[in-house]
Amino acid sequence: MAAPDAAAQAAGSFREPGAWTSTEMADAAPYDMAMSDDTEVDSRVSDPEPAPVAAQPQEPPYVDKAAVLGKVFFDTPDGPRACSGTAVTDPRHPGASSLVWTAGHCVHSGRTGTWYRNIVFVPSYNNEALSRVSSADRGSRRISPLGVWWADRASVSPGWAREGEASGGAGAPFDYAVLHVRLVGGPDTSLEQTIGYAIPVALDAPAIPSIPTLKVWGYPAEAPFGGNLLFSCQDRPTRLSLASDEPTLYRIGCTMTGGASGGGWFRAEADGTLELISDTSVGPTDARWLAGPRLGAEARKMLDEIGAVAPS
């Protein structure tokens, strides 16, 4: 059977899902795209592997300093899964964005052409950093202080739709997605207005060697982490090339595990303003480092097109 046309598969629309309970969120398995140590890399371009950097927990409450960061929940043919995501600005709707950036593999299966369903974003998930989340917290503002936002449409890069695989790194240079979301059971307001701000997406970031440091965020869920707490790693980025004919990825040392996929990679501009330049795509099975795609023309087109769709 021929693979689905990538361009046709790169955008999807969805109906409002049934309610996700706090227990279902807590039980959703982490979704990652692990690379085995025998995965081939282009050593002519790739830098030496970075030393591991221990992930650091974010101090609660998350709404104070990390409100744009959250968890993405979705249903797959194999059951409910969880990733990480970031509220980002919408060039077509300044100050009123309802866009969320995450990894392509957290939304769409890649070359097999399956869109995942019942996708929601919870900014500042588990705001008070509870070690355990139970049914007693259902609907609690401790878990979803800024509400639960459902994705009515999504876009992945055509490169991910064409090449993406569930494991092994295939499609990683194109592993990004953007969601347009609406507040579940709430007024017709934007995500950016609710949070108070959103992070701009950098589509013209400088070359990797000229970036002094990046900070990467996520909700790692595989051992030794539990998926309920927000963590970050900070390191100088290096280059990872999986194929000579594909874009080079950013790579940093980081011990975050599955569940951190889709989490934002932030760069600080000279004036201190943060911008998102990537998202977590792949890492080794033993969590020594993370890698994410460089964003360019395809990402720019995705942001423009998803913001241009008239609300239904």
JSON list of C-alpha atoms in Angstrom, two decimals, residues 1 5 8 11 21 61 85 89 96 117 132 142 176-177 184 247 253 284 286:
[
{"chain": "A", "resi": 1, "resn": "MET", "atom": "CA", "xyz": [0.00, 0.00, 0.00]},
{"chain": "A", "resi": 5, "resn": "ASP", "atom": "CA", "xyz": [0.37, 11.93, 0.56]},
{"chain": "A", "resi": 8, "resn": "ALA", "atom": "CA", "xyz": [-2.69, 16.03, 2.44]},
{"chain": "A", "resi": 11, "resn": "ALA", "atom": "CA", "xyz": [-3.39, 19.16, 8.69]},
{"chain": "A", "resi": 21, "resn": "THR", "atom": "CA", "xyz": [-10.36, 13.23, 34.36]},
{"chain": "A", "resi": 61, "resn": "PRO", "atom": "CA", "xyz": [3.40, 27.22, 41.70]},
{"chain": "A", "resi": 85, "resn": "GLY", "atom": "CA", "xyz": [3.86, 21.48, 25.05]},
{"chain": "A", "resi": 89, "resn": "THR", "atom": "CA", "xyz": [2.21, 33.38, 19.79]},
{"chain": "A", "resi": 96, "resn": "ALA", "atom": "CA", "xyz": [-4.86, 36.59, 21.27]},
{"chain": "A", "resi": 117, "resn": "ARG", "atom": "CA", "xyz": [-7.58, 11.84, 18.94]},
{"chain": "A", "resi": 132, "resn": "ARG", "atom": "CA", "xyz": [0.59, 12.10, 43.33]},
{"chain": "A", "resi": 142, "resn": "ARG", "atom": "CA", "xyz": [-4.41, 22.51, 41.53]},
{"chain": "A", "resi": 176, "resn": "TYR", "atom": "CA", "xyz": [7.11, 19.37, 15.24]},
{"chain": "A", "resi": 177, "resn": "ALA", "atom": "CA", "xyz": [3.43, 20.27, 15.35]},
{"chain": "A", "resi": 184, "resn": "VAL", "atom": "CA", "xyz": [-13.24, 23.13, 27.46]},
{"chain": "A", "resi": 247, "resn": "PRO", "atom": "CA", "xyz": [18.46, 19.28, 8.45]},
{"chain": "A", "resi": 253, "resn": "GLY", "atom": "CA", "xyz": [22.93, 16.90, 27.58]},
{"chain": "A", "resi": 284, "resn": "PRO", "atom": "CA", "xyz": [18.67, 7.60, 23.74]},
{"chain": "A", "resi": 286, "resn": "ASP", "atom": "CA", "xyz": [19.19, 5.61, 28.77]}
]
